[in-house]
Amino acid sequence: MAVELPALDERVSWSIRIVDADTAELLAEHAPHTQCETASVGKIFLLIEVARRLAEGSLSADQVVPIPAEHVVEDSGLLYRMLKQSLCVHDAALLVGAFSDNLATNALIALCGLEEVRAVAPSLGYADTSLHDYIRSERTPDLPWTPSYGTGAELADVMRRLGAGDVISPAVSGQVMTWLAADADTSMVADSLLLDPLAHADAEYQDMVLRHKTGSTSFARVDVGHLTGPAGALAYAVAANWKGSAEDLRAPVTDAMRVIGEQLRRHVTGRDRADATMT
């Protein structure tokens, strides 16, 4: 059964793909090969690299992560607000998965090496998607053009592969999905799933299980994920950019994302939105 996309605001650059998580069958798409700036979504590739190093033993979960002074940053996350900022590798990655923590992101990139992190997406076969740079308080013309970029096609595929245990190994994929299970940002596609934003690691409303990553800037909204329910499983990527627009288009973009989310909920549950029957 296909997923029906809503009318999409033509002032926005969209890149969307939704696939069956088990068969990779295409369920819906719109400009899936259009490259968008993806804000924090590229942090998935950092988490893959950290999980890979934990699995091979070159990093240990309880190893303290230093924070280089030149990469101190605020905004998204909690670590910059904490009195004690000494975290181990596992907990720093958890903060990235749960709150897209910028300071923890930069500390982990510095620990792994920016070039090594940049190489993760190409090593998985992705040509137009990557984590490209540290998170910066200001992005001047001499710096890389964006911290993260990607296409709907490639981002949906990496989420499908993570769900299948096919990114490097089942252990690496599983660790990344465990970190993503804590993502508290359900403001976009995931808003329509009606999950508890702070507690959906296990099956929640209508027996859905969500693993996802979001990204936001003043001109972008991006949500990529893996969603399972009693009637099916799918992987999705919905990216929207309106850079250069005279208007802030977050309202129509978010509205469209929520309509898509409702389609995804119905697809994996086979139930009406208000059917709260306990199973």
Coordinates of C-alpha atoms in Angstrom, one line a residue:
M1 CA 0.0 0.0 0.0
A2 CA 1.4 3.3 -1.1
V3 CA 1.7 6.4 1.2
E4 CA 0.0 9.5 -0.1
L5 CA 1.9 12.7 0.2
P6 CA 0.0 16.0 0.8
A7 CA 0.3 19.1 -1.4
L8 CA 3.7 20.5 -0.8
D9 CA 4.5 24.2 -0.7
E10 CA 6.2 25.1 -4.0
R11 CA 8.3 27.8 -2.3
V12 CA 10.1 25.1 -0.4
S13 CA 12.8 22.7 -1.7
W14 CA 11.7 19.2 -0.6
S15 CA 13.5 15.9 -0.7
I16 CA 11.3 13.0 0.4
R17 CA 11.5 9.2 0.2
I18 CA 9.5 6.6 2.2
V19 CA 10.2 2.9 1.7
D20 CA 9.0 -0.4 3.2
A21 CA 11.7 -1.2 5.8
D22 CA 11.5 -5.0 5.2
T23 CA 11.4 -5.1 1.3
A24 CA 12.8 -1.6 0.4
E25 CA 9.6 -1.2 -1.8
L26 CA 9.0 2.5 -2.6
L27 CA 6.0 3.8 -0.8
A28 CA 6.2 7.5 -1.7
E29 CA 8.7 10.1 -2.9
H30 CA 9.2 13.7 -4.0
A31 CA 12.5 14.9 -5.5
P32 CA 14.3 12.2 -3.6
H33 CA 17.7 13.1 -5.1
T34 CA 17.5 16.8 -4.4
Q35 CA 20.3 17.7 -1.9
C36 CA 19.2 19.7 1.1
E37 CA 21.0 21.2 4.0
T38 CA 20.0 18.8 6.8
A39 CA 21.0 20.7 10.0
S40 CA 21.7 18.1 12.7
V41 CA 20.6 15.0 10.8
G42 CA 24.2 14.3 9.7
K43 CA 25.0 13.6 13.3
I44 CA 23.8 10.0 12.5
F45 CA 27.1 9.4 10.7
L46 CA 29.0 10.6 13.8
L47 CA 27.1 8.1 15.9
I48 CA 27.9 5.4 13.4
E49 CA 31.6 6.1 13.7
V50 CA 31.5 6.2 17.5
A51 CA 29.5 2.9 17.6
R52 CA 32.0 1.3 15.1
R53 CA 35.0 2.3 17.3
L54 CA 33.2 1.0 20.4
A55 CA 32.6 -2.3 18.7
E56 CA 36.2 -2.7 17.5
G57 CA 37.6 -1.5 20.9
S58 CA 39.5 1.6 19.7
L59 CA 37.2 3.6 22.0
S60 CA 35.7 2.5 25.3
A61 CA 32.2 3.4 26.5
D62 CA 33.5 4.9 29.8
Q63 CA 36.4 6.9 28.2
V64 CA 36.1 10.6 29.1
V65 CA 35.6 12.9 26.1
P66 CA 37.7 16.1 26.2
I67 CA 36.0 19.3 25.0
P68 CA 38.5 21.4 22.9
A69 CA 38.2 25.1 23.7
E70 CA 38.0 26.0 20.0
H71 CA 34.9 23.9 19.5
V72 CA 32.9 25.1 22.4
V73 CA 29.3 25.9 21.1
E74 CA 25.9 26.4 22.6
D75 CA 22.3 26.4 21.2
S76 CA 21.0 22.8 20.7
G77 CA 21.4 20.4 23.6
L78 CA 22.0 20.3 27.3
L79 CA 25.8 19.9 27.9
Y80 CA 26.6 23.6 27.5
R81 CA 24.2 24.3 30.3
M82 CA 25.6 21.7 32.7
L83 CA 27.8 22.6 35.6
K84 CA 29.9 19.5 35.2
Q85 CA 30.8 18.9 31.5
S86 CA 32.9 15.8 31.9
L87 CA 31.2 12.9 30.0
C88 CA 32.1 9.5 28.8
V89 CA 31.9 8.4 25.2
H90 CA 28.6 6.5 25.6
D91 CA 26.9 9.4 27.5
A92 CA 28.1 12.0 25.0
A93 CA 26.6 9.9 22.1
L94 CA 23.4 9.5 24.1
L95 CA 23.1 13.3 24.4
V96 CA 23.6 13.6 20.7
G97 CA 20.8 11.0 20.0
A98 CA 18.4 12.4 22.6
F99 CA 18.8 16.2 22.3
S100 CA 21.1 16.7 19.2
D101 CA 23.6 18.1 21.7
N102 CA 26.0 20.4 19.8
L103 CA 28.7 20.5 22.4
A104 CA 28.8 16.8 22.7
T105 CA 28.8 16.5 18.9
N106 CA 31.8 18.7 18.6
A107 CA 33.6 16.9 21.4
L108 CA 33.0 13.5 19.7
I109 CA 34.0 14.8 16.2
A110 CA 37.3 16.1 17.7
L111 CA 37.8 12.7 19.4
C112 CA 37.3 10.8 16.2
G113 CA 38.7 13.3 13.7
L114 CA 36.7 15.4 11.3
E115 CA 38.0 13.8 8.1
E116 CA 37.3 10.3 9.5
V117 CA 33.7 11.3 10.3
R118 CA 33.3 12.9 6.9
A119 CA 34.4 9.6 5.4
V120 CA 31.6 7.6 7.0
A121 CA 28.8 8.3 4.6
P122 CA 30.9 7.7 1.4
S123 CA 32.1 4.4 2.9
L124 CA 28.5 3.3 3.2
G125 CA 27.9 4.2 -0.5
Y126 CA 26.4 7.6 -0.2
A127 CA 27.5 10.3 -2.6
D128 CA 25.3 13.2 -1.7
T129 CA 24.9 12.9 2.1
S130 CA 27.3 13.5 4.9
L131 CA 28.2 15.2 8.2
H132 CA 30.5 17.8 6.8
D133 CA 31.8 20.0 9.6
Y134 CA 31.7 20.9 13.3
I135 CA 28.8 22.8 14.6
R136 CA 29.7 26.5 14.6
S137 CA 28.3 29.5 16.5
E138 CA 28.8 31.5 13.3
R139 CA 29.3 30.1 9.7
T140 CA 31.6 32.6 7.9
P141 CA 32.5 32.3 4.2
D142 CA 35.8 30.7 4.9
L143 CA 34.2 27.7 6.6
P144 CA 32.5 24.7 5.0
W145 CA 29.1 25.7 3.6
T146 CA 27.0 23.6 6.0
P147 CA 27.5 21.2 8.9
S148 CA 25.3 18.5 7.2
Y149 CA 23.7 17.8 3.9
G150 CA 21.8 14.9 2.3
T151 CA 19.0 13.6 0.0
G152 CA 15.8 12.0 0.9
A153 CA 16.8 8.8 -1.0
E154 CA 20.1 8.3 0.8
L155 CA 18.8 9.3 4.3
A156 CA 15.8 6.9 4.0
D157 CA 18.2 4.2 3.0
V158 CA 20.5 4.7 5.9
M159 CA 17.6 4.5 8.3
R160 CA 16.3 1.3 6.6
R161 CA 19.8 -0.2 6.8
L162 CA 20.2 0.7 10.5
G163 CA 16.9 -1.0 11.2
A164 CA 18.0 -4.1 9.4
G165 CA 21.3 -4.2 11.2
D166 CA 23.1 -3.6 7.9
V167 CA 25.2 -0.6 8.7
I168 CA 28.7 -2.1 9.4
S169 CA 27.3 -4.8 11.7
P170 CA 24.2 -5.7 13.7
A171 CA 26.0 -4.5 16.8
V172 CA 27.0 -1.1 15.4
S173 CA 23.5 -0.6 13.9
G174 CA 21.8 -1.6 17.1
Q175 CA 23.9 0.8 19.2
V176 CA 23.1 3.7 16.9
M177 CA 19.4 2.8 17.1
T178 CA 19.5 2.6 20.9
W179 CA 20.9 6.2 21.0
L180 CA 18.3 7.4 18.5
A181 CA 15.5 5.8 20.6
A182 CA 16.0 8.7 23.1
D183 CA 15.3 11.4 20.6
A184 CA 12.9 13.8 22.4
D185 CA 12.2 16.0 19.3
T186 CA 8.8 14.7 18.0
S187 CA 7.8 18.1 16.6
M188 CA 7.8 17.2 12.9
V189 CA 6.8 14.0 11.1
A190 CA 6.7 12.2 14.5
D191 CA 4.3 14.6 16.0
S192 CA 1.4 12.8 14.4
L193 CA 2.4 9.5 15.9
L194 CA 1.2 10.7 19.4
L195 CA 4.1 9.0 21.1
D196 CA 5.4 10.2 24.5
P197 CA 8.2 12.5 23.4
L198 CA 10.3 11.6 26.5
A199 CA 9.6 7.9 26.7
H200 CA 9.2 5.9 23.5
A201 CA 12.2 3.5 23.6
D202 CA 9.7 0.6 23.8
A203 CA 6.5 0.1 21.8
E204 CA 4.2 3.0 22.7
Y205 CA 0.9 4.3 21.3
Q206 CA -0.7 1.8 19.0
D207 CA 2.3 -0.5 19.5
M208 CA 4.6 1.8 17.4
V209 CA 8.4 1.8 17.8
L210 CA 10.2 4.9 16.5
R211 CA 13.9 5.5 15.9
H212 CA 14.6 8.9 14.4
K213 CA 16.7 12.0 14.0
T214 CA 15.7 15.6 13.4
G215 CA 17.3 18.8 12.3
S216 CA 16.2 22.4 12.4
T217 CA 17.6 25.8 11.4
S218 CA 15.9 29.1 10.6
F219 CA 15.4 27.8 7.0
A220 CA 15.2 24.0 7.4
R221 CA 13.2 21.2 8.9
V222 CA 14.3 17.6 8.5
D223 CA 13.1 14.4 10.0
V224 CA 14.4 10.9 9.2
G225 CA 13.4 7.7 10.8
H226 CA 12.5 4.0 11.1
L227 CA 9.0 3.3 12.2
T228 CA 7.4 -0.1 13.0
G229 CA 3.9 -1.1 14.1
P230 CA 1.6 -4.1 14.0
A231 CA 0.8 -3.7 10.4
G232 CA 4.2 -2.9 8.9
A233 CA 7.5 -1.1 9.0
L234 CA 8.9 1.7 7.0
A235 CA 11.9 4.0 6.7
Y236 CA 11.4 7.7 5.9
A237 CA 13.2 10.9 5.2
V238 CA 11.5 14.3 4.8
A239 CA 13.7 17.3 4.2
A240 CA 12.6 20.8 3.6
N241 CA 14.7 23.9 2.9
W242 CA 13.6 27.5 2.2
K243 CA 16.9 29.3 2.3
G244 CA 16.8 32.7 0.7
S245 CA 13.0 33.0 1.0
A246 CA 11.7 36.3 2.1
E247 CA 9.3 34.4 4.4
D248 CA 9.8 32.0 7.3
L249 CA 8.0 28.9 6.0
R250 CA 8.2 26.7 9.0
A251 CA 4.4 26.7 9.5
P252 CA 3.4 25.2 6.1
V253 CA 6.4 22.9 6.2
T254 CA 5.6 21.6 9.7
D255 CA 1.9 21.2 8.7
A256 CA 2.9 19.1 5.7
M257 CA 5.2 17.0 7.8
R258 CA 2.5 16.2 10.3
V259 CA 0.1 15.1 7.5
I260 CA 2.9 12.8 6.3
G261 CA 3.3 11.5 9.8
E262 CA -0.4 10.7 10.0
Q263 CA 0.0 8.7 6.8
L264 CA 2.9 6.8 8.2
R265 CA 1.1 6.1 11.4
R266 CA -1.9 4.6 9.6
H267 CA 0.4 2.6 7.3
V268 CA 2.2 0.8 10.2
T269 CA -0.7 0.4 12.5
G270 CA -3.7 -0.1 10.2
R271 CA -5.8 1.8 12.9
D272 CA -7.7 5.1 13.1
R273 CA -5.9 7.9 14.9
A274 CA -8.1 7.9 17.9
D275 CA -8.3 4.1 18.3
A276 CA -6.8 3.7 21.7
T277 CA -7.7 0.1 22.2
M278 CA -5.1 -1.6 24.4
T279 CA -3.3 -4.6 22.9

